[in-house]
XYZ file of C-alpha atoms in Angstrom:
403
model
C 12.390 -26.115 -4.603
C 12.260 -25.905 -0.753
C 12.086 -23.533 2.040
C 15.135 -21.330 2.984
C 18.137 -22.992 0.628
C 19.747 -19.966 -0.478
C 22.760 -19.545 1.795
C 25.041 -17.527 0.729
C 27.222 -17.204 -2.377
C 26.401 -16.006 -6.277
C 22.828 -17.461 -5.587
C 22.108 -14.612 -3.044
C 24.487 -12.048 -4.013
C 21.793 -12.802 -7.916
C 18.590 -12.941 -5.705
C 19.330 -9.679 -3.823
C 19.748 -7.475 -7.000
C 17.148 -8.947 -9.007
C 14.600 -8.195 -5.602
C 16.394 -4.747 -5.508
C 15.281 -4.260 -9.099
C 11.824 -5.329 -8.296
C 11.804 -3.111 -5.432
C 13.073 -0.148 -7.509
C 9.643 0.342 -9.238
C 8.922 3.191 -6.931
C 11.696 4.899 -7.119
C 11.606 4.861 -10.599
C 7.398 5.307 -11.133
C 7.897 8.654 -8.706
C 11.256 9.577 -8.079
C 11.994 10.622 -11.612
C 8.730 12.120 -12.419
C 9.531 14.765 -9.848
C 12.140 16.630 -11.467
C 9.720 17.024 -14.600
C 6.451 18.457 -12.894
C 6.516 21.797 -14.422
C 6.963 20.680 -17.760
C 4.243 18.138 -17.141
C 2.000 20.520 -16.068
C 3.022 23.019 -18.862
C 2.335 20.377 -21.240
C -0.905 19.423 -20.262
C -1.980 23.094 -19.273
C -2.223 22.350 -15.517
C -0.724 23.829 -12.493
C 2.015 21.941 -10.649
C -0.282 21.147 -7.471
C -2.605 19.205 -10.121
C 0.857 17.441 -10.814
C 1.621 16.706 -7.733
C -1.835 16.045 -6.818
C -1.109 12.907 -9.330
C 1.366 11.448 -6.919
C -1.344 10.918 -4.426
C -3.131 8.635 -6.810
C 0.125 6.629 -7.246
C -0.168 5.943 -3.350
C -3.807 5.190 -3.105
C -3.213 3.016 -6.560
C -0.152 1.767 -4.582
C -2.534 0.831 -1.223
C -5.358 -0.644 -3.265
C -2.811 -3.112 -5.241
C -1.323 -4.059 -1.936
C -4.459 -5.462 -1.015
C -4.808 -7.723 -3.977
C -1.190 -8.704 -4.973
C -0.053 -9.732 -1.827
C -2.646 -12.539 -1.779
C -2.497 -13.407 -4.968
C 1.087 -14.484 -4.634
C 0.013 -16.644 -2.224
C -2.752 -18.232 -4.218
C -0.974 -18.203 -7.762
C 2.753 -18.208 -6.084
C 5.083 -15.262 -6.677
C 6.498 -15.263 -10.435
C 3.173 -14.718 -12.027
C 2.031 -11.813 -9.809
C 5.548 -10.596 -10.377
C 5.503 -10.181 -14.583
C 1.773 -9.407 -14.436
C 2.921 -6.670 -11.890
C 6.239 -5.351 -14.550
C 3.154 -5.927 -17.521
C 1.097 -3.548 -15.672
C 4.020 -0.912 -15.251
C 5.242 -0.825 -18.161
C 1.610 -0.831 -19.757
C 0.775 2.189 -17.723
C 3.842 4.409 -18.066
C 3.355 3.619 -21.772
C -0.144 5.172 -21.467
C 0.642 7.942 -19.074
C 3.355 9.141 -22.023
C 0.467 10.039 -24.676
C -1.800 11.206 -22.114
C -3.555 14.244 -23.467
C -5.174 15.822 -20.243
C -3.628 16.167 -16.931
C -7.067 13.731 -15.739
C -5.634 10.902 -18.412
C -2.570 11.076 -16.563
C -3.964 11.116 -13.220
C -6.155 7.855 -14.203
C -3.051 6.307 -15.737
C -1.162 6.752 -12.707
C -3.163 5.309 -10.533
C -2.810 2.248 -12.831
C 0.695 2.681 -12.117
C 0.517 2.512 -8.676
C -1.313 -0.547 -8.634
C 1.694 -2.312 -10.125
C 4.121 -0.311 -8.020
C 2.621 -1.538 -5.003
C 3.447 -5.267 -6.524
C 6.986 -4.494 -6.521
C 7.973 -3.823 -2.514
C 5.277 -6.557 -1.299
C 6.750 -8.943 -3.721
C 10.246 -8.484 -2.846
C 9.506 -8.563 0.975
C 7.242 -11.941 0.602
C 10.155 -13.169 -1.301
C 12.640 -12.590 1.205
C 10.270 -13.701 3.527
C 9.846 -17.439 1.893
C 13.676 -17.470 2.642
C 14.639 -15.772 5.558
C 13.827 -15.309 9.313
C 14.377 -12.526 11.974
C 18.185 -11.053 11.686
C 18.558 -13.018 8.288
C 15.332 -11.470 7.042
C 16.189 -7.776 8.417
C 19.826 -8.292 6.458
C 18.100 -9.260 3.102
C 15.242 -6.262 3.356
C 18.671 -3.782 4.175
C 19.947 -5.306 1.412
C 17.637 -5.368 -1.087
C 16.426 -1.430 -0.112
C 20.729 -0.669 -0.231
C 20.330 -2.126 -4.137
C 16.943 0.219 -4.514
C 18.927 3.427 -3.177
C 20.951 3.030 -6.073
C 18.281 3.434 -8.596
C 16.954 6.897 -6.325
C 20.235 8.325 -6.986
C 20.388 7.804 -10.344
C 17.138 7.930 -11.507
C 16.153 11.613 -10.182
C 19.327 12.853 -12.387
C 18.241 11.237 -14.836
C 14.877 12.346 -14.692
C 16.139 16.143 -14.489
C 18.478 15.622 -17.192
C 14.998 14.339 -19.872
C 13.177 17.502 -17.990
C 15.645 19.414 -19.016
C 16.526 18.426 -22.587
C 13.383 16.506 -23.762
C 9.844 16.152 -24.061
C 8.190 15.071 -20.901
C 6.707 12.474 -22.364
C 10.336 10.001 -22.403
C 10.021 10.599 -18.370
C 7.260 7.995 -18.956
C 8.653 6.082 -21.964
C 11.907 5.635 -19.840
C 9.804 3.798 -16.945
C 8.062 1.878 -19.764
C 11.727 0.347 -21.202
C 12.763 -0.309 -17.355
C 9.662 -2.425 -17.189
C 10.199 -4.016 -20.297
C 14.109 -4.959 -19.340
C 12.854 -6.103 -15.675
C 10.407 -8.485 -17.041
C 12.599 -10.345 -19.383
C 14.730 -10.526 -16.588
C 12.466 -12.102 -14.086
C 10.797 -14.349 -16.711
C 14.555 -16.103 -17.539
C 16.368 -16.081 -14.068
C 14.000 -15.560 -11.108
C 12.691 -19.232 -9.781
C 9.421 -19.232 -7.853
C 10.417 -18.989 -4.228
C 6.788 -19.763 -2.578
C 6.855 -23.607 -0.666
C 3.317 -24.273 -0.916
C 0.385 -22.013 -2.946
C -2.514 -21.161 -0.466
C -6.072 -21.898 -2.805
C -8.168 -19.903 -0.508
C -5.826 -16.943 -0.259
C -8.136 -14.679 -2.539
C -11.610 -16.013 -1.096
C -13.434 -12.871 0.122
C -13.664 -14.602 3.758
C -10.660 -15.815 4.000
C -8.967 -12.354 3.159
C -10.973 -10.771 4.987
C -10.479 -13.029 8.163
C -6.782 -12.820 7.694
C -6.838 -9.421 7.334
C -8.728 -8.789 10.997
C -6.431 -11.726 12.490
C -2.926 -9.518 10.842
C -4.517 -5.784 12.350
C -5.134 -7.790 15.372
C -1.787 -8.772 15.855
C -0.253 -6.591 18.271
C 3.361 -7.058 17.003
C 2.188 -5.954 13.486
C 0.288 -3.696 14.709
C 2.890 -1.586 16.823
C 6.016 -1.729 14.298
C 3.394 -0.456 11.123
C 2.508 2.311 13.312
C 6.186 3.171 13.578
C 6.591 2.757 9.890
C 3.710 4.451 8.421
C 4.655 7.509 10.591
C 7.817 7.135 9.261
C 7.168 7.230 5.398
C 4.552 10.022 6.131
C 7.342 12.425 6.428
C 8.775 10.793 2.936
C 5.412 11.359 1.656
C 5.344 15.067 2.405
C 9.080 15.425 0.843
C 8.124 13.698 -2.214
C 4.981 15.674 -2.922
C 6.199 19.319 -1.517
C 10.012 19.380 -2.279
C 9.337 19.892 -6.169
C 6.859 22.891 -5.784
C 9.053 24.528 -3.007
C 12.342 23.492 -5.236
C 11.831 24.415 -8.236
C 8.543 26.984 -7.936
C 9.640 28.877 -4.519
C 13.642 28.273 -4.389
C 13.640 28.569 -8.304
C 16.323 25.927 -8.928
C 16.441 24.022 -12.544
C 14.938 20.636 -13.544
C 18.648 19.280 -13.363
C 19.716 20.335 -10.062
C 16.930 19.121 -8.614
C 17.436 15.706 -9.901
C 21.239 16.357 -8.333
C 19.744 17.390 -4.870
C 17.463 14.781 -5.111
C 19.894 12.527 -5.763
C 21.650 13.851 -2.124
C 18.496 12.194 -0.156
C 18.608 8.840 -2.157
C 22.637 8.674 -1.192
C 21.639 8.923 2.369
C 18.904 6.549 1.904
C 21.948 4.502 0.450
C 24.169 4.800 3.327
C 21.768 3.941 6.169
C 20.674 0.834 3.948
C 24.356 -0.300 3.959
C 24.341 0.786 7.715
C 21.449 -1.015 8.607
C 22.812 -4.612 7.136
C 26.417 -4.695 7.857
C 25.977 -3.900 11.530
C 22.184 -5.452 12.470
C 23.483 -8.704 13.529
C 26.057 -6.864 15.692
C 23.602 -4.547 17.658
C 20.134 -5.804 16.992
C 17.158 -4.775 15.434
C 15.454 -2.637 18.662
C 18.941 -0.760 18.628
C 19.000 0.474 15.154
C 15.406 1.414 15.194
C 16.101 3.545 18.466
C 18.594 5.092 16.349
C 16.353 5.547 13.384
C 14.111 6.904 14.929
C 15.715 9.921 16.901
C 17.773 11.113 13.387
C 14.805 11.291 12.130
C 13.509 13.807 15.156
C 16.636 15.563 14.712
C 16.520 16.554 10.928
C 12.788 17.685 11.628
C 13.881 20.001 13.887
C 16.574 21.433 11.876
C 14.706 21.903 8.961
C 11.424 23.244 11.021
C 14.185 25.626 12.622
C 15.684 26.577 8.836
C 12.221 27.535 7.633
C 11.344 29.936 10.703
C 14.105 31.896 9.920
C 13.327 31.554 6.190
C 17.190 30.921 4.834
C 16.071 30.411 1.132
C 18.876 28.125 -0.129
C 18.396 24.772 -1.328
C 20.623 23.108 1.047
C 18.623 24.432 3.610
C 15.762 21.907 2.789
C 17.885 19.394 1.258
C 20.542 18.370 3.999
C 17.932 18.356 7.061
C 16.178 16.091 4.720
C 18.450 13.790 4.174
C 18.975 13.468 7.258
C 16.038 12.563 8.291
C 16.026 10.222 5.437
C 18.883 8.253 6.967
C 17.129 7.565 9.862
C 14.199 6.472 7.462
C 17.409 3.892 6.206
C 17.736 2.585 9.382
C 13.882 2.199 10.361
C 11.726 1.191 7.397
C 13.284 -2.474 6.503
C 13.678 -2.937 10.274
C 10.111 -2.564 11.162
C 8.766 -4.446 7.916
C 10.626 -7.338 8.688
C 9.542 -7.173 12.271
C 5.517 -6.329 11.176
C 5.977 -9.512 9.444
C 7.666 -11.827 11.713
C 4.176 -13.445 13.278
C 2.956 -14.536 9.153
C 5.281 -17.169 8.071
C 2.219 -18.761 6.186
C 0.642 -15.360 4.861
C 3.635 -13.081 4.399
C 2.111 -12.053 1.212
C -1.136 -11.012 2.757
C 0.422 -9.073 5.463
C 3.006 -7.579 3.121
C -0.316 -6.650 1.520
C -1.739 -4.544 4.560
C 1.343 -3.051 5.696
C 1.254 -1.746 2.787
C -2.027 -0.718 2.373
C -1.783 1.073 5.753
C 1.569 2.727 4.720
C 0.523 4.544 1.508
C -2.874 5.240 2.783
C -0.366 7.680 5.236
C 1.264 8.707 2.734
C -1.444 9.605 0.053
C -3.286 11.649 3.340
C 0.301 13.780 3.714
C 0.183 14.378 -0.137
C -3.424 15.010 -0.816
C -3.230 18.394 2.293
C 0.113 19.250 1.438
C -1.308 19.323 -1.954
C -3.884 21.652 -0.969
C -1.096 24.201 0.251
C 0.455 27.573 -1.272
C 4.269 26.641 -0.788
C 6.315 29.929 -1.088
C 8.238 28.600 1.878
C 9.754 25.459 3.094
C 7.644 25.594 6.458
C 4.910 23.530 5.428
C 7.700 20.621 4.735
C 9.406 21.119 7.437
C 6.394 20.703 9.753
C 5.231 17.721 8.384
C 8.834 16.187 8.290
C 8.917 17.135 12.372
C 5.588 15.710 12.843
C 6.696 12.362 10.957
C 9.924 12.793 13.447
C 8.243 12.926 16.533
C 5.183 10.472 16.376
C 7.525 7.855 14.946
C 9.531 8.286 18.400
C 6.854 8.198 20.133
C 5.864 5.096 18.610
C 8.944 3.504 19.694
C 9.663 4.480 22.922
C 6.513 4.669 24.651
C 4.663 1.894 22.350
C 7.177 -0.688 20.493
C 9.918 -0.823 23.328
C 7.891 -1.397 26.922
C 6.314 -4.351 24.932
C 9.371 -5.845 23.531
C 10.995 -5.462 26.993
C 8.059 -7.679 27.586
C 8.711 -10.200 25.784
């Protein structure tokens, strides 16, 4: 096995689904749980914000993991981190199914974000052991255009078992796509890693690397721009299903199909993002990322003043915000991670880290909110909007102009 052979052909075409399926653990670990949060929280006599309050665990699970797995495929290589990661999902959703109090879930969870955080650093580290610059932006488009496929099918899904069955087989259905996944990766996925770094989990070593990555300027600017980014995902994820279903009063299945609207989007700027990066460039597509994303903040903040209490209302200013997420998020990864060709994993690790520590802070106060309205959303979407431009134009693009 060597460095960068995959070219083109079956062999990628094969390597860029099976990453896509690694990468679809969040989708699947959060995404379809959201439809279902009433009946969780009926089932384990809770309240919804305790529910949703569970998501926030995923993320800090989903940080803390980062930390740890990222290395550890550097140390150990890539295939074992990857089935003990699928193990540990699978494991956990099993467990989360027969919790019987809203705090087993919430501890079970967490669990579960510790091996969802496995799956996105472990496909990026991947595609980094391949794949440079352009090539490497492609493959991350690529592999996130596979994901969206899984968020638009898994949230209808997801509404469709709220609706019809026990909440429980919202969990039971992660636990069989764990199952499948691993099988999968244990027959057909061949370890990708050129040479195994033995001090990669020494405390010093980690901890040197980690102050050498955060003092990287590069990484420093483009996870800036990326963690403001996914903060305004963050707030959608934990709000929409309280202000959906509790506020706007829509069923567990619709909201699976409106859910379903965002992923498409997500789907569209992923395809987007890889056919036409090579033509236009990486800064170009960000630029553009980055002011849809102001744009659908200020249509939905706009929506919610005037308090029009349709569904669509929240939804399509969403979404389009979310396709500027499309175009941003695997465009700044594969940037953050350009300077680490010898410790992608560890700076997969802490980008990640940094990312869902964002994103757990958005969901923990938004948690801590009445939503009768969509205007606490829709201010935190703006917010997520506006700093993220910010972040580009006044911080990423003077330096690359620099360069």
């Amino acid at each position: 096995m060597a460095k960068k052979t995959i070219t083109g052909g079956k062999a990628l075409l094969f390597l860029t689904i099976i990453l896509g399926f690694l990468n679809m653990l969040g989708p699947i670990g959060i995404d379809m749980f959201l439809a279902g949060v009433p009946n969780i929280a009926e089932g384990l006599s809770s309240t919804p914000n305790r529910v949703i309050a569970s998501i926030s665990t995923v993320m800090l699970g989903n940080a803390v993991g980062q930390l740890v797995l990222g290395p550890a495929s550097d140390r150990f290589g890539r295939k074992p981190i990857i089935l003990l990661t699928l193990f540990l999902f699978a494991g956990a959703a099993l467990a989360s199914g027969l919790s019987p109090s809203i705090e087993y879930l919430i501890f079970w969870r967490f669990i579960q974000g510790l091996a969802i955080s496995g799956g996105r650093i472990l496909a990026a580290a991947v595609a980094r052991d391949l794949f440079d610059r352009e090539q490497l932006g492609k493959m991350m488009a690529d592999i996130l255009f596979v994901t969206s496929l899984a968020a638009i099918m898994f949230p209808i899904i997801g509404g469709q078992i709220a609706q019809h069955l026990p909440w429980q087989w919202l969990f039971w259905a992660m636990t069989l796509f764990g199952a499948l996944a691993f099988l999968l990766f244990t027959f057909f996925y061949q370890e990708t890693i050129e040479q195994r770094n033995p001090k990669a989990l020494w405390p010093n070593y980690l901890l040197t690397n980690w102050l050498a990555t955060v003092r990287n300027p590069v990484f420093v600017r483009y996870v800036l721009c990326s963690s403001f980014s996914m903060a305004g995902f963050g707030a959608f994820l934990g709000t929409s299903p309280t202000v959906l279903r509790g506020a706007f009063g829509v069923s567990a299945v619709t909201y699976g199909f409106l859910y379903s609207i965002i992923a498409g989007f997500f789907l569209v700027a992923t395809f987007i993002g890889g056919r036409f990066l090579l033509a236009i460039g990486q800064q170009r597509i960000i630029a553009i990322g980055v002011l849809i994303m102001l744009v659908g903040g200020i249509v939905l903040t706009a929506l919610a003043i005037i308090d029009i209490r349709h569904p669509l209302a929240v939804i399509m200013p969403s979404a389009f915000f979310v396709l500027g997420l499309g175009l941003v998020f695997p465009q700044t990864n594969s940037l953050a991670l350009q300077p680490f060709p010898q410790s992608a994993g560890t700076a997969a690790s802490l980008m990640g880290f940094i990312t869902n520590l964002f994103m757990a802070g958005v969901i923990i106060v938004l948690a801590a909110m009445t939503h009768t309205t969509a205007l606490n959303l829709a201010v935190a979407i703006l917010l997520s909007g506006f700093l993220s431009c910010v972040t580009y134009f006044f911080i990423i693009r003077p330096a690359e102009k620099k360069r």
